[in-house]
PDB file of C-alpha atoms in Angstrom:
ATOM      1  CA  ASP A 271      -4.982   4.329  12.372  1.00 59.00           C
ATOM      2  CA  ALA A 272      -2.548   1.845  11.745  1.00 61.00           C
ATOM      3  CA  LYS A 273      -3.656  -1.724  14.541  1.00 86.00           C
ATOM      4  CA  THR A 274      -0.031  -2.409  14.088  1.00 93.00           C
ATOM      5  CA  THR A 275       3.659  -1.385  16.093  1.00 94.00           C
ATOM      6  CA  GLN A 276       6.796  -2.520  14.104  1.00 96.00           C
ATOM      7  CA  PRO A 277      10.390  -1.598  15.176  1.00 97.00           C
ATOM      8  CA  THR A 278      11.658   1.618  13.559  1.00 96.00           C
ATOM      9  CA  SER A 279      14.389  -0.183  11.515  1.00 97.00           C
ATOM     10  CA  MET A 280      16.809  -3.121  11.938  1.00 97.00           C
ATOM     11  CA  ASP A 281      19.878  -4.632  10.264  1.00 97.00           C
ATOM     12  CA  CYS A 282      20.674  -8.067   8.834  1.00 96.00           C
ATOM     13  CA  ALA A 283      23.554  -9.753   7.549  1.00 97.00           C
ATOM     14  CA  GLU A 284      23.517 -10.603   3.807  1.00 97.00           C
ATOM     15  CA  GLY A 285      23.052 -14.335   3.813  1.00 97.00           C
ATOM     16  CA  ARG A 286      21.371 -14.463   7.659  1.00 97.00           C
ATOM     17  CA  ALA A 287      17.857 -14.632   7.826  1.00 97.00           C
ATOM     18  CA  ALA A 288      16.021 -12.079   8.504  1.00 98.00           C
ATOM     19  CA  ASN A 289      12.860 -11.710  11.335  1.00 98.00           C
ATOM     20  CA  LEU A 290      10.810  -8.966  11.240  1.00 98.00           C
ATOM     21  CA  PRO A 291       8.926  -8.403  14.147  1.00 97.00           C
ATOM     22  CA  CYS A 292       4.766  -7.080  14.340  1.00 97.00           C
ATOM     23  CA  ASN A 293       2.265  -5.925  17.662  1.00 96.00           C
ATOM     24  CA  HIS A 294      -1.224  -6.263  16.640  1.00 94.00           C
ATOM     25  CA  SER A 295      -2.818  -6.752  19.790  1.00 93.00           C
ATOM     26  CA  THR A 296      -5.852  -5.273  19.417  1.00 90.00           C
ATOM     27  CA  ILE A 297      -6.657  -7.913  16.029  1.00 90.00           C
ATOM     28  CA  SER A 298     -10.022  -9.113  14.962  1.00 87.00           C
ATOM     29  CA  GLY A 299     -11.365 -12.267  15.101  1.00 86.00           C
ATOM     30  CA  ASN A 300     -12.314 -12.119  11.124  1.00 84.00           C
ATOM     31  CA  GLU A 301      -8.969  -9.744  10.366  1.00 87.00           C
ATOM     32  CA  TYR A 302      -5.583 -11.311   8.405  1.00 90.00           C
ATOM     33  CA  VAL A 303      -1.906  -9.900   8.879  1.00 93.00           C
ATOM     34  CA  TYR A 304      -0.967  -8.781   5.567  1.00 93.00           C
ATOM     35  CA  TRP A 305       2.912  -7.963   4.611  1.00 96.00           C
ATOM     36  CA  TYR A 306       3.991  -5.271   1.754  1.00 97.00           C
ATOM     37  CA  ARG A 307       7.316  -4.131   1.445  1.00 97.00           C
ATOM     38  CA  GLN A 308       8.659  -1.106  -0.375  1.00 97.00           C
ATOM     39  CA  ILE A 309      11.777  -0.666  -1.923  1.00 96.00           C
ATOM     40  CA  HIS A 310      13.359   2.420  -2.693  1.00 91.00           C
ATOM     41  CA  SER A 311      11.324   4.618  -5.290  1.00 88.00           C
ATOM     42  CA  GLN A 312       8.736   1.713  -5.978  1.00 94.00           C
ATOM     43  CA  GLY A 313       5.623   0.964  -4.989  1.00 96.00           C
ATOM     44  CA  PRO A 314       4.524  -1.494  -2.093  1.00 96.00           C
ATOM     45  CA  GLN A 315       4.990  -5.314  -2.990  1.00 96.00           C
ATOM     46  CA  TYR A 316       2.775  -8.039  -1.766  1.00 94.00           C
ATOM     47  CA  ILE A 317       4.814 -10.484   0.468  1.00 96.00           C
ATOM     48  CA  ILE A 318       2.290 -12.806   2.363  1.00 95.00           C
ATOM     49  CA  HIS A 319      -0.359 -12.477   4.376  1.00 93.00           C
ATOM     50  CA  GLY A 320      -2.096 -15.111   7.057  1.00 93.00           C
ATOM     51  CA  LEU A 321      -5.088 -15.897   9.716  1.00 91.00           C
ATOM     52  CA  LYS A 322      -3.918 -17.843  12.471  1.00 91.00           C
ATOM     53  CA  ASN A 323      -1.879 -20.623  10.411  1.00 87.00           C
ATOM     54  CA  ASN A 324       2.060 -20.218   9.702  1.00 94.00           C
ATOM     55  CA  GLU A 325       2.008 -19.586   6.111  1.00 96.00           C
ATOM     56  CA  THR A 326       4.858 -20.040   3.436  1.00 97.00           C
ATOM     57  CA  ASN A 327       5.928 -18.837  -0.199  1.00 96.00           C
ATOM     58  CA  GLU A 328       8.727 -18.307  -2.446  1.00 95.00           C
ATOM     59  CA  MET A 329       9.576 -14.888  -0.825  1.00 95.00           C
ATOM     60  CA  ALA A 330       8.874 -15.504   2.778  1.00 97.00           C
ATOM     61  CA  SER A 331       7.232 -17.066   6.195  1.00 98.00           C
ATOM     62  CA  LEU A 332       5.263 -15.851   8.209  1.00 98.00           C
ATOM     63  CA  ILE A 333       4.372 -17.070  11.534  1.00 97.00           C
ATOM     64  CA  ILE A 334       1.375 -15.896  13.641  1.00 96.00           C
ATOM     65  CA  THR A 335       1.357 -16.659  17.421  1.00 96.00           C
ATOM     66  CA  GLU A 336      -1.372 -19.039  18.940  1.00 94.00           C
ATOM     67  CA  ASP A 337      -2.943 -15.814  20.336  1.00 94.00           C
ATOM     68  CA  ARG A 338      -2.580 -13.882  17.053  1.00 94.00           C
ATOM     69  CA  LYS A 339      -1.208 -10.734  18.968  1.00 94.00           C
ATOM     70  CA  SER A 340       1.657 -10.580  17.352  1.00 96.00           C
ATOM     71  CA  SER A 341       3.736 -11.966  14.070  1.00 96.00           C
ATOM     72  CA  THR A 342       7.568 -12.289  12.868  1.00 98.00           C
ATOM     73  CA  LEU A 343       8.065 -12.152   8.703  1.00 98.00           C
ATOM     74  CA  ILE A 344      10.982 -14.481   8.326  1.00 98.00           C
ATOM     75  CA  LEU A 345      13.026 -13.925   4.942  1.00 98.00           C
ATOM     76  CA  PRO A 346      15.319 -17.045   5.395  1.00 96.00           C
ATOM     77  CA  HIS A 347      18.148 -15.820   3.138  1.00 95.00           C
ATOM     78  CA  ALA A 348      18.511 -12.262   3.087  1.00 97.00           C
ATOM     79  CA  THR A 349      20.414 -10.654   0.122  1.00 97.00           C
ATOM     80  CA  LEU A 350      20.963  -6.946  -0.482  1.00 97.00           C
ATOM     81  CA  ARG A 351      18.014  -6.386  -2.498  1.00 96.00           C
ATOM     82  CA  ASP A 352      15.505  -7.023   0.542  1.00 97.00           C
ATOM     83  CA  THR A 353      16.710  -3.829   2.026  1.00 98.00           C
ATOM     84  CA  ALA A 354      13.068  -2.420   1.729  1.00 98.00           C
ATOM     85  CA  VAL A 355      10.667  -0.729   4.034  1.00 98.00           C
ATOM     86  CA  TYR A 356       8.650  -4.007   5.456  1.00 98.00           C
ATOM     87  CA  TYR A 357       5.195  -3.426   6.542  1.00 97.00           C
ATOM     88  CA  CYS A 358       2.772  -5.461   8.587  1.00 96.00           C
ATOM     89  CA  ILE A 359      -1.140  -4.334   8.157  1.00 93.00           C
ATOM     90  CA  VAL A 360      -4.043  -6.051   9.726  1.00 89.00           C
ATOM     91  CA  ARG A 361      -6.757  -6.083   7.299  1.00 83.00           C
ATOM     92  CA  VAL A 362     -10.822  -7.694   7.180  1.00 73.00           C
ATOM     93  CA  ASN A 363     -11.546 -10.055   4.950  1.00 66.00           C
ATOM     94  CA  LYS A 364     -14.802 -10.360   4.156  1.00 61.00           C
ATOM     95  CA  ARG A 365     -17.363  -8.445   2.466  1.00 60.00           C
ATOM     96  CA  GLY A 366     -19.018  -6.178   4.506  1.00 59.00           C
ATOM     97  CA  ALA A 367     -20.564  -2.883   5.350  1.00 55.00           C
ATOM     98  CA  GLY A 368     -18.236  -0.403   4.278  1.00 58.00           C
ATOM     99  CA  ASN A 369     -15.755  -3.246   4.176  1.00 64.00           C
ATOM    100  CA  THR A 370     -13.798  -1.943   1.153  1.00 71.00           C
ATOM    101  CA  GLY A 371     -10.404  -4.482   1.258  1.00 77.00           C
ATOM    102  CA  LYS A 372      -8.051  -1.022   1.762  1.00 84.00           C
ATOM    103  CA  LEU A 373      -4.702  -1.467   2.948  1.00 87.00           C
ATOM    104  CA  ILE A 374      -4.229   0.941   6.422  1.00 88.00           C
ATOM    105  CA  PHE A 375      -0.363   1.315   6.142  1.00 91.00           C
ATOM    106  CA  GLY A 376       1.750   2.219   9.547  1.00 89.00           C
ATOM    107  CA  GLN A 377       5.214   3.685   9.179  1.00 90.00           C
ATOM    108  CA  GLY A 378       6.871  -0.067   8.954  1.00 95.00           C
ATOM    109  CA  THR A 379      10.338  -1.138   9.587  1.00 97.00           C
ATOM    110  CA  THR A 380      13.229  -0.024   7.212  1.00 97.00           C
ATOM    111  CA  LEU A 381      15.635  -3.440   7.018  1.00 98.00           C
ATOM    112  CA  GLN A 382      18.824  -2.915   5.972  1.00 98.00           C
ATOM    113  CA  VAL A 383      20.866  -5.817   4.737  1.00 97.00           C
ATOM    114  CA  LYS A 384      24.426  -5.638   5.023  1.00 97.00           C
ATOM    115  CA  PRO A 385      26.903  -7.409   2.463  1.00 95.00           C
TER     116      PRO A 385
ATOM    117  CA  GLY B  65       3.202  -8.399 -18.172  1.00 54.00           C
ATOM    118  CA  ALA B  66       1.906  -5.308 -17.843  1.00 81.00           C
ATOM    119  CA  GLY B  67       1.459  -4.296 -14.666  1.00 94.00           C
ATOM    120  CA  VAL B  68      -0.160  -1.465 -13.021  1.00 97.00           C
ATOM    121  CA  SER B  69       1.258   1.946 -14.828  1.00 97.00           C
ATOM    122  CA  GLN B  70       1.014   5.274 -13.678  1.00 98.00           C
ATOM    123  CA  SER B  71       1.493   8.751 -15.783  1.00 97.00           C
ATOM    124  CA  PRO B  72       3.406  10.967 -15.914  1.00 98.00           C
ATOM    125  CA  ARG B  73       6.277   9.609 -13.079  1.00 97.00           C
ATOM    126  CA  TYR B  74       7.032  12.560 -12.758  1.00 98.00           C
ATOM    127  CA  LYS B  75       5.316  16.023 -11.871  1.00 98.00           C
ATOM    128  CA  VAL B  76       6.186  19.786 -10.757  1.00 98.00           C
ATOM    129  CA  ALA B  77       3.525  21.819 -10.630  1.00 98.00           C
ATOM    130  CA  LYS B  78       2.893  25.648  -9.242  1.00 98.00           C
ATOM    131  CA  ARG B  79       0.735  26.299  -6.426  1.00 98.00           C
ATOM    132  CA  GLY B  80      -2.764  26.968  -8.058  1.00 98.00           C
ATOM    133  CA  GLN B  81      -2.156  24.859 -11.083  1.00 98.00           C
ATOM    134  CA  ASP B  82      -4.832  22.239 -11.757  1.00 98.00           C
ATOM    135  CA  VAL B  83      -3.372  18.516 -12.270  1.00 98.00           C
ATOM    136  CA  ALA B  84      -4.534  14.892 -13.399  1.00 98.00           C
ATOM    137  CA  LEU B  85      -2.744  11.949 -12.217  1.00 98.00           C
ATOM    138  CA  ARG B  86      -3.666   9.046 -14.785  1.00 98.00           C
ATOM    139  CA  CYS B  87      -3.412   5.581 -13.682  1.00 98.00           C
ATOM    140  CA  ASP B  88      -4.080   2.239 -15.755  1.00 98.00           C
ATOM    141  CA  PRO B  89      -5.134  -0.316 -13.518  1.00 97.00           C
ATOM    142  CA  ILE B  90      -4.095  -4.314 -14.794  1.00 96.00           C
ATOM    143  CA  SER B  91      -6.983  -5.219 -17.569  1.00 95.00           C
ATOM    144  CA  GLY B  92      -9.898  -6.803 -15.351  1.00 93.00           C
ATOM    145  CA  HIS B  93      -9.408  -5.709 -12.399  1.00 94.00           C
ATOM    146  CA  VAL B  94     -12.537  -5.116 -10.407  1.00 93.00           C
ATOM    147  CA  SER B  95     -10.746  -2.756  -7.559  1.00 93.00           C
ATOM    148  CA  LEU B  96      -9.162  -0.058  -7.532  1.00 95.00           C
ATOM    149  CA  PHE B  97      -7.531   2.519  -5.397  1.00 95.00           C
ATOM    150  CA  TRP B  98      -5.586   5.486  -4.795  1.00 97.00           C
ATOM    151  CA  TYR B  99      -3.052   6.402  -1.992  1.00 97.00           C
ATOM    152  CA  GLN B 100      -0.796   9.520  -0.970  1.00 97.00           C
ATOM    153  CA  GLN B 101       2.421   8.926   0.345  1.00 97.00           C
ATOM    154  CA  ALA B 102       4.366  11.997   1.993  1.00 95.00           C
ATOM    155  CA  LEU B 103       8.099  11.748   2.006  1.00 93.00           C
ATOM    156  CA  GLY B 104       9.218   9.391   5.214  1.00 90.00           C
ATOM    157  CA  GLN B 105       5.763   8.067   5.652  1.00 92.00           C
ATOM    158  CA  GLY B 106       3.205   4.954   4.918  1.00 93.00           C
ATOM    159  CA  PRO B 107       1.068   5.397   2.358  1.00 95.00           C
ATOM    160  CA  GLU B 108      -2.535   6.783   2.957  1.00 95.00           C
ATOM    161  CA  PHE B 109      -5.456   5.533   1.647  1.00 94.00           C
ATOM    162  CA  LEU B 110      -7.202   8.335  -0.516  1.00 97.00           C
ATOM    163  CA  THR B 111     -10.260   6.898  -2.231  1.00 96.00           C
ATOM    164  CA  TYR B 112     -11.583   3.436  -3.932  1.00 94.00           C
ATOM    165  CA  PHE B 113     -13.449   2.689  -7.078  1.00 94.00           C
ATOM    166  CA  GLN B 114     -15.159  -0.919  -7.875  1.00 93.00           C
ATOM    167  CA  ASN B 115     -15.777  -1.197 -11.361  1.00 94.00           C
ATOM    168  CA  GLU B 116     -16.446   2.574 -12.084  1.00 95.00           C
ATOM    169  CA  ALA B 117     -18.287   3.138  -8.921  1.00 95.00           C
ATOM    170  CA  GLN B 118     -16.911   4.821  -5.963  1.00 95.00           C
ATOM    171  CA  LEU B 119     -17.573   3.168  -3.048  1.00 92.00           C
ATOM    172  CA  ASP B 120     -15.447   4.984  -0.915  1.00 92.00           C
ATOM    173  CA  LYS B 121     -13.501   8.284  -0.432  1.00 93.00           C
ATOM    174  CA  SER B 122     -13.199   8.799   3.254  1.00 93.00           C
ATOM    175  CA  GLY B 123      -9.677   9.600   2.438  1.00 95.00           C
ATOM    176  CA  LEU B 124      -9.903  12.588   0.093  1.00 97.00           C
ATOM    177  CA  PRO B 125      -8.119  15.052   1.959  1.00 95.00           C
ATOM    178  CA  SER B 126     -10.282  18.652   0.534  1.00 95.00           C
ATOM    179  CA  ASP B 127     -12.550  19.062  -2.116  1.00 96.00           C
ATOM    180  CA  ARG B 128     -10.045  20.170  -4.585  1.00 98.00           C
ATOM    181  CA  PHE B 129      -9.164  16.225  -4.999  1.00 98.00           C
ATOM    182  CA  PHE B 130     -11.752  14.283  -7.002  1.00 97.00           C
ATOM    183  CA  ALA B 131     -11.084  10.923  -8.984  1.00 98.00           C
ATOM    184  CA  GLU B 132     -13.216   9.138 -11.277  1.00 98.00           C
ATOM    185  CA  ARG B 133     -13.213   5.949 -13.411  1.00 97.00           C
ATOM    186  CA  PRO B 134     -15.787   6.561 -15.653  1.00 96.00           C
ATOM    187  CA  GLU B 135     -15.739   3.296 -17.926  1.00 94.00           C
ATOM    188  CA  GLY B 136     -14.637   0.794 -14.592  1.00 93.00           C
ATOM    189  CA  SER B 137     -10.803   0.492 -16.267  1.00 96.00           C
ATOM    190  CA  VAL B 138      -8.557   3.689 -16.498  1.00 98.00           C
ATOM    191  CA  SER B 139      -8.541   6.144 -13.735  1.00 98.00           C
ATOM    192  CA  THR B 140      -7.626   9.916 -12.928  1.00 98.00           C
ATOM    193  CA  LEU B 141      -6.733  11.748  -9.815  1.00 98.00           C
ATOM    194  CA  LYS B 142      -7.485  15.441  -9.866  1.00 98.00           C
ATOM    195  CA  ILE B 143      -6.179  17.792  -7.653  1.00 98.00           C
ATOM    196  CA  GLN B 144      -7.152  21.567  -7.826  1.00 98.00           C
ATOM    197  CA  ARG B 145      -5.944  24.739  -7.041  1.00 98.00           C
ATOM    198  CA  THR B 146      -2.351  22.712  -5.453  1.00 98.00           C
ATOM    199  CA  GLN B 147      -0.602  23.926  -2.715  1.00 97.00           C
ATOM    200  CA  GLN B 148       2.429  22.672  -1.335  1.00 97.00           C
ATOM    201  CA  GLU B 149       1.129  20.537   1.044  1.00 96.00           C
ATOM    202  CA  ASP B 150       0.215  18.296  -1.646  1.00 98.00           C
ATOM    203  CA  SER B 151       3.390  17.438  -2.815  1.00 98.00           C
ATOM    204  CA  ALA B 152       3.955  13.573  -2.054  1.00 98.00           C
ATOM    205  CA  VAL B 153       3.782  10.590  -4.251  1.00 98.00           C
ATOM    206  CA  TYR B 154       0.507   9.201  -5.244  1.00 98.00           C
ATOM    207  CA  LEU B 155       0.428   5.988  -5.474  1.00 98.00           C
ATOM    208  CA  CYS B 156      -2.660   3.676  -7.627  1.00 98.00           C
ATOM    209  CA  ALA B 157      -3.116  -0.516  -6.847  1.00 96.00           C
ATOM    210  CA  SER B 158      -5.442  -2.713  -8.486  1.00 95.00           C
ATOM    211  CA  SER B 159      -7.383  -5.934  -7.345  1.00 92.00           C
ATOM    212  CA  PRO B 160      -8.769  -9.022  -9.389  1.00 89.00           C
ATOM    213  CA  GLY B 161     -11.235  -9.222  -6.782  1.00 80.00           C
ATOM    214  CA  THR B 162     -13.463  -7.492  -4.127  1.00 74.00           C
ATOM    215  CA  VAL B 163     -11.819  -7.513  -0.301  1.00 65.00           C
ATOM    216  CA  ASN B 164      -9.896 -10.835  -0.053  1.00 63.00           C
ATOM    217  CA  THR B 165      -6.993 -10.273  -3.089  1.00 75.00           C
ATOM    218  CA  GLU B 166      -3.756  -8.688  -2.714  1.00 87.00           C
ATOM    219  CA  ALA B 167      -3.317  -5.336  -4.119  1.00 91.00           C
ATOM    220  CA  PHE B 168      -0.575  -4.705  -7.077  1.00 94.00           C
ATOM    221  CA  PHE B 169       0.952  -1.444  -6.698  1.00 96.00           C
ATOM    222  CA  GLY B 170       1.924   1.022  -9.643  1.00 97.00           C
ATOM    223  CA  GLN B 171       5.212   2.880  -9.480  1.00 96.00           C
ATOM    224  CA  GLY B 172       3.201   6.079  -8.309  1.00 97.00           C
ATOM    225  CA  THR B 173       3.869   9.649  -9.472  1.00 98.00           C
ATOM    226  CA  ARG B 174       5.405  12.213  -7.707  1.00 98.00           C
ATOM    227  CA  LEU B 175       3.933  15.663  -7.687  1.00 98.00           C
ATOM    228  CA  THR B 176       6.214  18.733  -6.189  1.00 98.00           C
ATOM    229  CA  VAL B 177       4.220  22.077  -5.501  1.00 98.00           C
ATOM    230  CA  VAL B 178       6.511  25.353  -5.686  1.00 97.00           C
TER     231      VAL B 178
END
């Protein structure tokens, strides 16, 4: 089962920041937070990941709370092409018994960017 | 640049028919994953290969599902005696390393069993 909780859907105005929340209250110390998105009829696309520090790349920013029980993905200037399903996933990043690095997807948040 | 390539993009099978779905991962990628995505749902893990070794097949729903990666590159997912509940998008993903690297997904094969 997915270890994250996300809102089912959100709307955002084009050009504004999109803030997508995720709860992962049972996250373990060695688990990272990953974000992927899936645009209609395509495979999921990696966005960003982090452990406890905030992270930023060319696509987005990831803000993780100090207790690591929740996080927010920020798309600073949403465009119509950002309309997609966004998945928040927790994943162990170290090799260990039975750990294959597989991703456990939940239902995700459907983000609709509107003109 | 070549990404993960899957073929065919669409497949219609009659119930009871066998199907084979192909995945060409990014060259040199060690890890390969198969996922199944039903309509309106998130992808669900099926199986994992590290090079040619199938290290995790815990997600395969029944013994009708079989996957192989004999030379550690191209992989095939085979479904025998297809049933209507097998209708889904089958996604393949590859990663350059093991565990702590991002996964690159193909566009998937949409299987419809009639």
